[in-house]
């Protein structure tokens, strides 16, 4: 049976809000889950055309499991995009790893007690990447690759939030695959492992300071951060393409229990972002740091093509993504200083 009423977790977040919009434009009913109904109401208020198709439920923080039992009632499919994504932490295991795992556990437990037929999970390239794998020879990451990080390494209090975030995504995704392996689920899953995601925002953001972690990097460059940040990996995707991949992963029956890496074919560096901003925005001459020392790492690739073939997603160019986000951020800045 085709999906008709979809629960989207993280619906008020950067990626989740785009997913909500694609679902609504397909005529589907959407229930967003959020810890703050005020943010949910702001999403509804910004979409007057869709008030009869969109509702929100309040959920607790993922610190405890069992938060989705009420939220799945009447729902036939789920897109689980919520997970803590911040590098501003005091206790990585408590703030990143445990909530990410508990979020997946809760949604799958709730789904198994309901009529849900498919759960699409936003994992991350962080659960694919092997930071010690070096080219040559040239290699391509695919949906079969897994980050070799152990739980102990990720949760070590001495490690960085970046490593802990990678662990949070790996162990949360593994929780889902282990659930399916047990064989008694009445639904299937699809996991998506996108790299850095950039692009315009459609969730409730009033100031540039409220931009999500990945877009905040592009705004830092536009507003003169010196030196330029250095990309840890050269892979990225536009948020609009990623949202489409989620919805296609929900709508296509044949892709059940598959793992994909949605990613644009073009590599990026923050210098490339700076060069685009300099070329496209005349004011950037006064702010953007000029450098020529960042080289895009082309020593290995990743398989974004399977998503094009099996989910029908064509990728936007980095230029379009950067220009669209910076244009919007300039407006946000202007409005917030009025
Ligand atoms: N942005 C990227 O570059 C990128 C790349 C790859 C994968 N991802 C993954 O994509 C998903 C969405 O990321 P995003 O960039 O859209 O982040 P975001 O804007 O921070 O949105 C994440 C949402 O998750 C919910 N959430 C976070 N921590 C939670 C907790 N402890 N308990 C309950 N809900 C919680 C929040 O919803 P409420 O505040 O409304 O409750 C938040 O809006 C995440 O799974 C992330 O790991 C992101």
Short mmCIF file of N, CA and C in Angstrom, two decimals, residues 206-336:
data_model
loop_
_atom_site.label_atom_id
_atom_site.label_comp_id
_atom_site.label_asym_id
_atom_site.label_seq_id
_atom_site.Cartn_x
_atom_site.Cartn_y
_atom_site.Cartn_z
N UNK A 206 15.61 32.51 12.25
CA UNK A 206 15.38 33.96 12.13
C UNK A 206 16.68 34.75 11.94
N UNK A 207 17.80 34.17 12.40
CA UNK A 207 19.07 34.89 12.30
C UNK A 207 20.15 33.96 11.73
N UNK A 208 21.22 34.56 11.21
CA UNK A 208 22.30 33.70 10.68
C UNK A 208 22.94 32.88 11.79
N UNK A 209 22.87 33.39 13.02
CA UNK A 209 23.46 32.65 14.15
C UNK A 209 22.71 31.32 14.38
N UNK A 210 21.46 31.27 13.91
CA UNK A 210 20.68 30.03 14.11
C UNK A 210 20.86 29.02 12.97
N UNK A 211 21.72 29.34 12.00
CA UNK A 211 21.93 28.38 10.90
C UNK A 211 22.49 27.09 11.47
N UNK A 212 22.12 25.97 10.83
CA UNK A 212 22.61 24.66 11.29
C UNK A 212 24.11 24.55 11.06
N UNK A 213 24.71 23.54 11.69
CA UNK A 213 26.17 23.34 11.72
C UNK A 213 26.84 23.44 10.33
N UNK A 214 26.30 22.74 9.32
CA UNK A 214 26.98 22.70 8.01
C UNK A 214 26.87 24.04 7.27
N UNK A 215 25.67 24.63 7.23
CA UNK A 215 25.52 25.92 6.54
C UNK A 215 26.26 27.04 7.26
N UNK A 216 26.40 26.92 8.58
CA UNK A 216 27.11 27.95 9.35
C UNK A 216 28.54 28.08 8.83
N UNK A 217 29.11 26.97 8.34
CA UNK A 217 30.48 27.02 7.79
C UNK A 217 30.52 27.92 6.55
N UNK A 218 29.52 27.79 5.68
CA UNK A 218 29.50 28.62 4.46
C UNK A 218 29.32 30.09 4.82
N UNK A 219 28.49 30.34 5.84
CA UNK A 219 28.28 31.74 6.23
C UNK A 219 29.55 32.33 6.86
N UNK A 220 30.27 31.49 7.62
CA UNK A 220 31.55 31.94 8.21
C UNK A 220 32.48 32.42 7.11
N UNK A 221 32.54 31.67 6.01
CA UNK A 221 33.42 32.04 4.90
C UNK A 221 32.96 33.35 4.28
N UNK A 222 31.65 33.45 4.04
CA UNK A 222 31.12 34.67 3.42
C UNK A 222 31.38 35.88 4.30
N UNK A 223 31.33 35.69 5.61
CA UNK A 223 31.45 36.84 6.50
C UNK A 223 32.88 37.08 6.96
N UNK A 224 33.84 36.35 6.40
CA UNK A 224 35.24 36.75 6.58
C UNK A 224 36.07 35.92 7.53
N UNK A 225 35.63 34.70 7.82
CA UNK A 225 36.42 33.85 8.72
C UNK A 225 37.83 33.66 8.15
N UNK A 226 38.82 33.83 9.01
CA UNK A 226 40.20 33.72 8.56
C UNK A 226 41.01 32.96 9.60
N UNK A 227 41.69 31.86 9.27
CA UNK A 227 41.78 31.25 7.94
C UNK A 227 40.49 30.51 7.56
N UNK A 228 40.41 30.12 6.28
CA UNK A 228 39.24 29.36 5.84
C UNK A 228 39.22 28.02 6.57
N UNK A 229 38.02 27.53 6.91
CA UNK A 229 37.98 26.17 7.47
C UNK A 229 38.48 25.15 6.44
N UNK A 230 38.91 23.98 6.91
CA UNK A 230 39.39 22.95 5.99
C UNK A 230 38.40 21.79 6.03
N UNK A 231 37.93 21.37 4.84
CA UNK A 231 36.95 20.27 4.78
C UNK A 231 37.65 18.96 5.16
N UNK A 232 37.00 18.18 6.02
CA UNK A 232 37.60 16.89 6.40
C UNK A 232 37.45 15.87 5.28
N UNK A 233 36.34 15.96 4.55
CA UNK A 233 36.15 15.11 3.36
C UNK A 233 35.65 16.01 2.23
N UNK A 234 35.92 15.62 0.97
CA UNK A 234 35.54 16.51 -0.14
C UNK A 234 34.12 16.26 -0.66
N UNK A 235 33.30 15.54 0.09
CA UNK A 235 31.99 15.12 -0.43
C UNK A 235 30.87 15.95 0.19
N UNK A 236 29.81 16.15 -0.59
CA UNK A 236 28.70 17.00 -0.13
C UNK A 236 27.45 16.67 -0.93
N UNK A 237 26.31 17.24 -0.48
CA UNK A 237 25.06 17.14 -1.25
C UNK A 237 24.21 18.36 -0.94
N UNK A 238 23.38 18.77 -1.91
CA UNK A 238 22.41 19.85 -1.69
C UNK A 238 21.22 19.26 -0.91
N UNK A 239 20.76 20.04 0.07
CA UNK A 239 19.68 19.57 0.94
C UNK A 239 18.40 19.24 0.16
N UNK A 240 18.15 19.95 -0.94
CA UNK A 240 16.94 19.69 -1.72
C UNK A 240 17.02 18.33 -2.41
N UNK A 241 18.22 17.97 -2.87
CA UNK A 241 18.42 16.65 -3.50
C UNK A 241 18.29 15.55 -2.43
N UNK A 242 18.83 15.85 -1.25
CA UNK A 242 18.77 14.85 -0.17
C UNK A 242 17.32 14.61 0.27
N UNK A 243 16.54 15.68 0.34
CA UNK A 243 15.13 15.53 0.73
C UNK A 243 14.40 14.65 -0.30
N UNK A 244 14.70 14.91 -1.58
CA UNK A 244 14.06 14.10 -2.62
C UNK A 244 14.46 12.62 -2.47
N UNK A 245 15.73 12.38 -2.17
CA UNK A 245 16.19 10.99 -1.99
C UNK A 245 15.41 10.30 -0.86
N UNK A 246 15.15 11.03 0.23
CA UNK A 246 14.39 10.44 1.34
C UNK A 246 12.98 10.05 0.89
N UNK A 247 12.34 10.95 0.15
CA UNK A 247 10.95 10.68 -0.22
C UNK A 247 10.89 9.55 -1.25
N UNK A 248 11.83 9.54 -2.19
CA UNK A 248 11.86 8.44 -3.17
C UNK A 248 12.13 7.11 -2.46
N UNK A 249 12.99 7.16 -1.43
CA UNK A 249 13.30 5.94 -0.67
C UNK A 249 12.05 5.42 0.04
N UNK A 250 11.14 6.32 0.32
CA UNK A 250 9.89 5.93 0.97
C UNK A 250 8.88 5.38 -0.05
N UNK A 251 8.87 6.00 -1.25
CA UNK A 251 7.81 5.71 -2.22
C UNK A 251 8.08 4.48 -3.08
N UNK A 252 9.36 4.06 -3.16
CA UNK A 252 9.67 2.96 -4.09
C UNK A 252 9.74 1.63 -3.34
N UNK A 253 8.74 0.76 -3.54
CA UNK A 253 8.68 -0.49 -2.78
C UNK A 253 9.94 -1.33 -2.95
N UNK A 254 10.56 -1.29 -4.16
CA UNK A 254 11.65 -2.21 -4.47
C UNK A 254 12.97 -1.89 -3.74
N UNK A 255 13.05 -0.76 -3.05
CA UNK A 255 14.34 -0.40 -2.43
C UNK A 255 14.41 -0.75 -0.94
N UNK A 256 13.43 -1.52 -0.47
CA UNK A 256 13.39 -1.89 0.95
C UNK A 256 14.67 -2.59 1.39
N UNK A 257 15.12 -2.25 2.59
CA UNK A 257 16.32 -2.81 3.22
C UNK A 257 17.62 -2.55 2.44
N UNK A 258 17.67 -1.41 1.76
CA UNK A 258 18.91 -1.00 1.08
C UNK A 258 19.55 0.17 1.81
N UNK A 259 20.85 0.32 1.58
CA UNK A 259 21.62 1.41 2.20
C UNK A 259 22.27 2.22 1.09
N UNK A 260 22.01 3.53 1.08
CA UNK A 260 22.49 4.38 -0.02
C UNK A 260 23.38 5.51 0.48
N UNK A 261 24.24 6.00 -0.44
CA UNK A 261 25.02 7.22 -0.16
C UNK A 261 24.58 8.29 -1.16
N UNK A 262 23.63 9.15 -0.78
CA UNK A 262 23.29 10.24 -1.69
C UNK A 262 24.40 11.29 -1.62
N UNK A 263 25.04 11.59 -2.76
CA UNK A 263 26.16 12.55 -2.75
C UNK A 263 26.39 13.07 -4.16
N UNK A 264 26.66 14.37 -4.26
CA UNK A 264 26.93 14.98 -5.57
C UNK A 264 28.26 14.44 -6.12
N UNK A 265 28.40 14.40 -7.46
CA UNK A 265 29.63 13.86 -8.04
C UNK A 265 30.83 14.80 -7.92
N UNK A 266 30.54 16.10 -7.72
CA UNK A 266 31.59 17.12 -7.74
C UNK A 266 32.20 17.26 -6.34
N UNK A 267 33.55 17.23 -6.25
CA UNK A 267 34.18 17.42 -4.94
C UNK A 267 34.11 18.89 -4.51
N UNK A 268 34.26 19.14 -3.20
CA UNK A 268 34.26 20.53 -2.76
C UNK A 268 35.40 20.78 -1.76
N UNK A 269 35.76 22.06 -1.64
CA UNK A 269 36.64 22.51 -0.55
C UNK A 269 36.06 23.85 -0.12
N UNK A 270 36.47 24.33 1.06
CA UNK A 270 35.95 25.62 1.48
C UNK A 270 36.57 26.75 0.65
N UNK A 271 37.73 26.47 0.06
CA UNK A 271 38.29 27.47 -0.87
C UNK A 271 37.39 27.60 -2.11
N UNK A 272 36.88 26.46 -2.59
CA UNK A 272 35.96 26.53 -3.74
C UNK A 272 34.73 27.36 -3.36
N UNK A 273 34.23 27.15 -2.13
CA UNK A 273 33.09 27.96 -1.68
C UNK A 273 33.47 29.44 -1.67
N UNK A 274 34.67 29.75 -1.15
CA UNK A 274 35.12 31.15 -1.10
C UNK A 274 35.23 31.72 -2.51
N UNK A 275 35.78 30.95 -3.44
CA UNK A 275 35.94 31.43 -4.83
C UNK A 275 34.57 31.73 -5.46
N UNK A 276 33.60 30.85 -5.20
CA UNK A 276 32.25 31.06 -5.76
C UNK A 276 31.65 32.33 -5.16
N UNK A 277 31.78 32.49 -3.85
CA UNK A 277 31.19 33.67 -3.20
C UNK A 277 31.84 34.95 -3.74
N UNK A 278 33.17 34.90 -3.90
CA UNK A 278 33.89 36.08 -4.43
C UNK A 278 33.41 36.44 -5.82
N UNK A 279 33.17 35.41 -6.64
CA UNK A 279 32.77 35.65 -8.02
C UNK A 279 31.31 36.13 -8.13
N UNK A 280 30.47 35.62 -7.27
CA UNK A 280 29.03 35.86 -7.42
C UNK A 280 28.49 37.04 -6.61
N UNK A 281 29.23 37.46 -5.58
CA UNK A 281 28.74 38.54 -4.72
C UNK A 281 29.80 39.65 -4.63
N UNK A 282 29.55 40.81 -5.25
CA UNK A 282 30.57 41.87 -5.29
C UNK A 282 31.04 42.31 -3.90
N UNK A 283 30.15 42.33 -2.89
CA UNK A 283 30.54 42.74 -1.53
C UNK A 283 31.58 41.82 -0.91
N UNK A 284 31.68 40.58 -1.45
CA UNK A 284 32.57 39.59 -0.83
C UNK A 284 34.05 40.00 -0.91
N UNK A 285 34.37 40.88 -1.87
CA UNK A 285 35.75 41.40 -1.98
C UNK A 285 36.22 41.97 -0.65
N UNK A 286 35.29 42.53 0.12
CA UNK A 286 35.65 43.18 1.39
C UNK A 286 35.72 42.20 2.55
N UNK A 287 35.16 41.00 2.38
CA UNK A 287 35.10 40.09 3.54
C UNK A 287 35.86 38.78 3.34
N UNK A 288 35.67 38.13 2.20
CA UNK A 288 36.12 36.75 2.06
C UNK A 288 37.65 36.63 2.01
N UNK A 289 38.18 35.69 2.77
CA UNK A 289 39.62 35.43 2.80
C UNK A 289 40.04 34.74 1.50
N UNK A 290 41.10 35.33 0.85
CA UNK A 290 41.54 34.73 -0.43
C UNK A 290 42.70 33.79 -0.15
N UNK A 291 42.60 32.60 -0.69
CA UNK A 291 43.70 31.66 -0.53
C UNK A 291 43.77 30.76 -1.77
N UNK A 292 44.95 30.18 -1.97
CA UNK A 292 45.08 29.27 -3.12
C UNK A 292 45.63 27.93 -2.66
N UNK A 293 45.64 27.71 -1.34
CA UNK A 293 46.36 26.50 -0.88
C UNK A 293 45.48 25.28 -0.63
N UNK A 294 44.16 25.41 -0.82
CA UNK A 294 43.33 24.21 -0.59
C UNK A 294 43.11 23.44 -1.90
N UNK A 295 43.49 22.18 -1.87
CA UNK A 295 43.33 21.34 -3.06
C UNK A 295 42.21 20.34 -2.75
N UNK A 296 41.28 20.19 -3.70
CA UNK A 296 40.20 19.21 -3.46
C UNK A 296 40.77 17.80 -3.57
N UNK A 297 40.55 17.00 -2.54
CA UNK A 297 41.09 15.64 -2.51
C UNK A 297 40.34 14.77 -3.52
N UNK A 298 41.06 14.40 -4.61
CA UNK A 298 40.41 13.57 -5.66
C UNK A 298 40.95 12.14 -5.61
N UNK A 299 41.59 11.77 -4.50
CA UNK A 299 42.28 10.48 -4.44
C UNK A 299 41.30 9.31 -4.30
N UNK A 300 40.06 9.61 -3.94
CA UNK A 300 39.06 8.56 -3.82
C UNK A 300 37.67 9.18 -4.07
N UNK A 301 36.70 8.30 -4.30
CA UNK A 301 35.38 8.82 -4.61
C UNK A 301 34.31 8.16 -3.75
N UNK A 302 33.07 8.51 -4.02
CA UNK A 302 31.98 7.77 -3.39
C UNK A 302 30.82 7.66 -4.36
N UNK A 303 30.09 6.57 -4.14
CA UNK A 303 29.09 6.18 -5.12
C UNK A 303 27.75 6.89 -4.87
N UNK A 304 27.61 8.07 -5.50
CA UNK A 304 26.32 8.76 -5.44
C UNK A 304 25.44 8.35 -6.61
N UNK A 305 26.06 7.61 -7.58
CA UNK A 305 25.32 7.29 -8.82
C UNK A 305 24.18 6.30 -8.60
N UNK A 306 24.37 5.41 -7.62
CA UNK A 306 23.31 4.42 -7.38
C UNK A 306 22.01 5.13 -6.99
N UNK A 307 22.14 6.25 -6.27
CA UNK A 307 20.95 7.01 -5.89
C UNK A 307 20.27 7.61 -7.13
N UNK A 308 21.10 8.06 -8.08
CA UNK A 308 20.51 8.58 -9.32
C UNK A 308 19.78 7.46 -10.06
N UNK A 309 20.45 6.30 -10.14
CA UNK A 309 19.85 5.17 -10.88
C UNK A 309 18.60 4.62 -10.19
N UNK A 310 18.70 4.42 -8.88
CA UNK A 310 17.61 3.69 -8.19
C UNK A 310 16.57 4.59 -7.53
N UNK A 311 16.97 5.85 -7.24
CA UNK A 311 16.00 6.76 -6.60
C UNK A 311 15.67 7.97 -7.49
N UNK A 312 16.35 8.05 -8.66
CA UNK A 312 16.00 9.08 -9.64
C UNK A 312 16.42 10.49 -9.25
N UNK A 313 17.44 10.63 -8.41
CA UNK A 313 17.85 11.97 -7.98
C UNK A 313 19.03 12.47 -8.83
N UNK A 314 18.83 13.63 -9.47
CA UNK A 314 19.91 14.31 -10.19
C UNK A 314 20.48 15.35 -9.24
N UNK A 315 21.80 15.56 -9.27
CA UNK A 315 22.41 16.43 -8.26
C UNK A 315 22.63 17.87 -8.73
N UNK A 316 22.42 18.81 -7.83
CA UNK A 316 22.69 20.22 -8.12
C UNK A 316 24.19 20.48 -8.09
N UNK A 317 24.60 21.62 -8.68
CA UNK A 317 26.02 21.99 -8.66
C UNK A 317 26.34 22.68 -7.34
N UNK A 318 27.63 22.62 -6.94
CA UNK A 318 28.05 23.27 -5.70
C UNK A 318 27.82 24.77 -5.81
N UNK A 319 28.04 25.30 -7.02
CA UNK A 319 27.84 26.74 -7.22
C UNK A 319 26.40 27.13 -6.87
N UNK A 320 25.44 26.40 -7.41
CA UNK A 320 24.04 26.76 -7.15
C UNK A 320 23.72 26.68 -5.66
N UNK A 321 24.23 25.65 -5.01
CA UNK A 321 23.95 25.45 -3.58
C UNK A 321 24.51 26.61 -2.76
N UNK A 322 25.78 26.96 -3.04
CA UNK A 322 26.44 28.03 -2.28
C UNK A 322 25.72 29.36 -2.53
N UNK A 323 25.43 29.65 -3.79
CA UNK A 323 24.78 30.93 -4.12
C UNK A 323 23.41 31.02 -3.45
N UNK A 324 22.64 29.93 -3.49
CA UNK A 324 21.30 29.97 -2.89
C UNK A 324 21.37 30.17 -1.38
N UNK A 325 22.32 29.50 -0.73
CA UNK A 325 22.41 29.65 0.73
C UNK A 325 22.90 31.04 1.11
N UNK A 326 23.94 31.52 0.43
CA UNK A 326 24.51 32.83 0.80
C UNK A 326 23.50 33.93 0.52
N UNK A 327 22.77 33.84 -0.58
CA UNK A 327 21.73 34.84 -0.89
C UNK A 327 20.73 34.89 0.27
N UNK A 328 20.31 33.73 0.72
CA UNK A 328 19.34 33.69 1.82
C UNK A 328 19.94 34.21 3.13
N UNK A 329 21.21 33.84 3.39
CA UNK A 329 21.85 34.27 4.64
C UNK A 329 22.02 35.79 4.68
N UNK A 330 22.30 36.40 3.54
CA UNK A 330 22.43 37.86 3.47
C UNK A 330 21.09 38.50 3.86
N UNK A 331 19.99 37.95 3.36
CA UNK A 331 18.66 38.47 3.72
C UNK A 331 18.39 38.31 5.21
N UNK A 332 18.75 37.14 5.75
CA UNK A 332 18.55 36.88 7.19
C UNK A 332 19.32 37.91 8.01
N UNK A 333 20.56 38.15 7.60
CA UNK A 333 21.42 39.09 8.33
C UNK A 333 20.79 40.49 8.28
N UNK A 334 20.33 40.87 7.10
CA UNK A 334 19.75 42.21 6.92
C UNK A 334 18.50 42.34 7.80
N UNK A 335 17.64 41.32 7.77
CA UNK A 335 16.40 41.38 8.55
C UNK A 335 16.66 41.37 10.05
N UNK A 336 17.71 40.61 10.48
CA UNK A 336 17.93 40.51 11.92
C UNK A 336 18.64 41.74 12.48
#
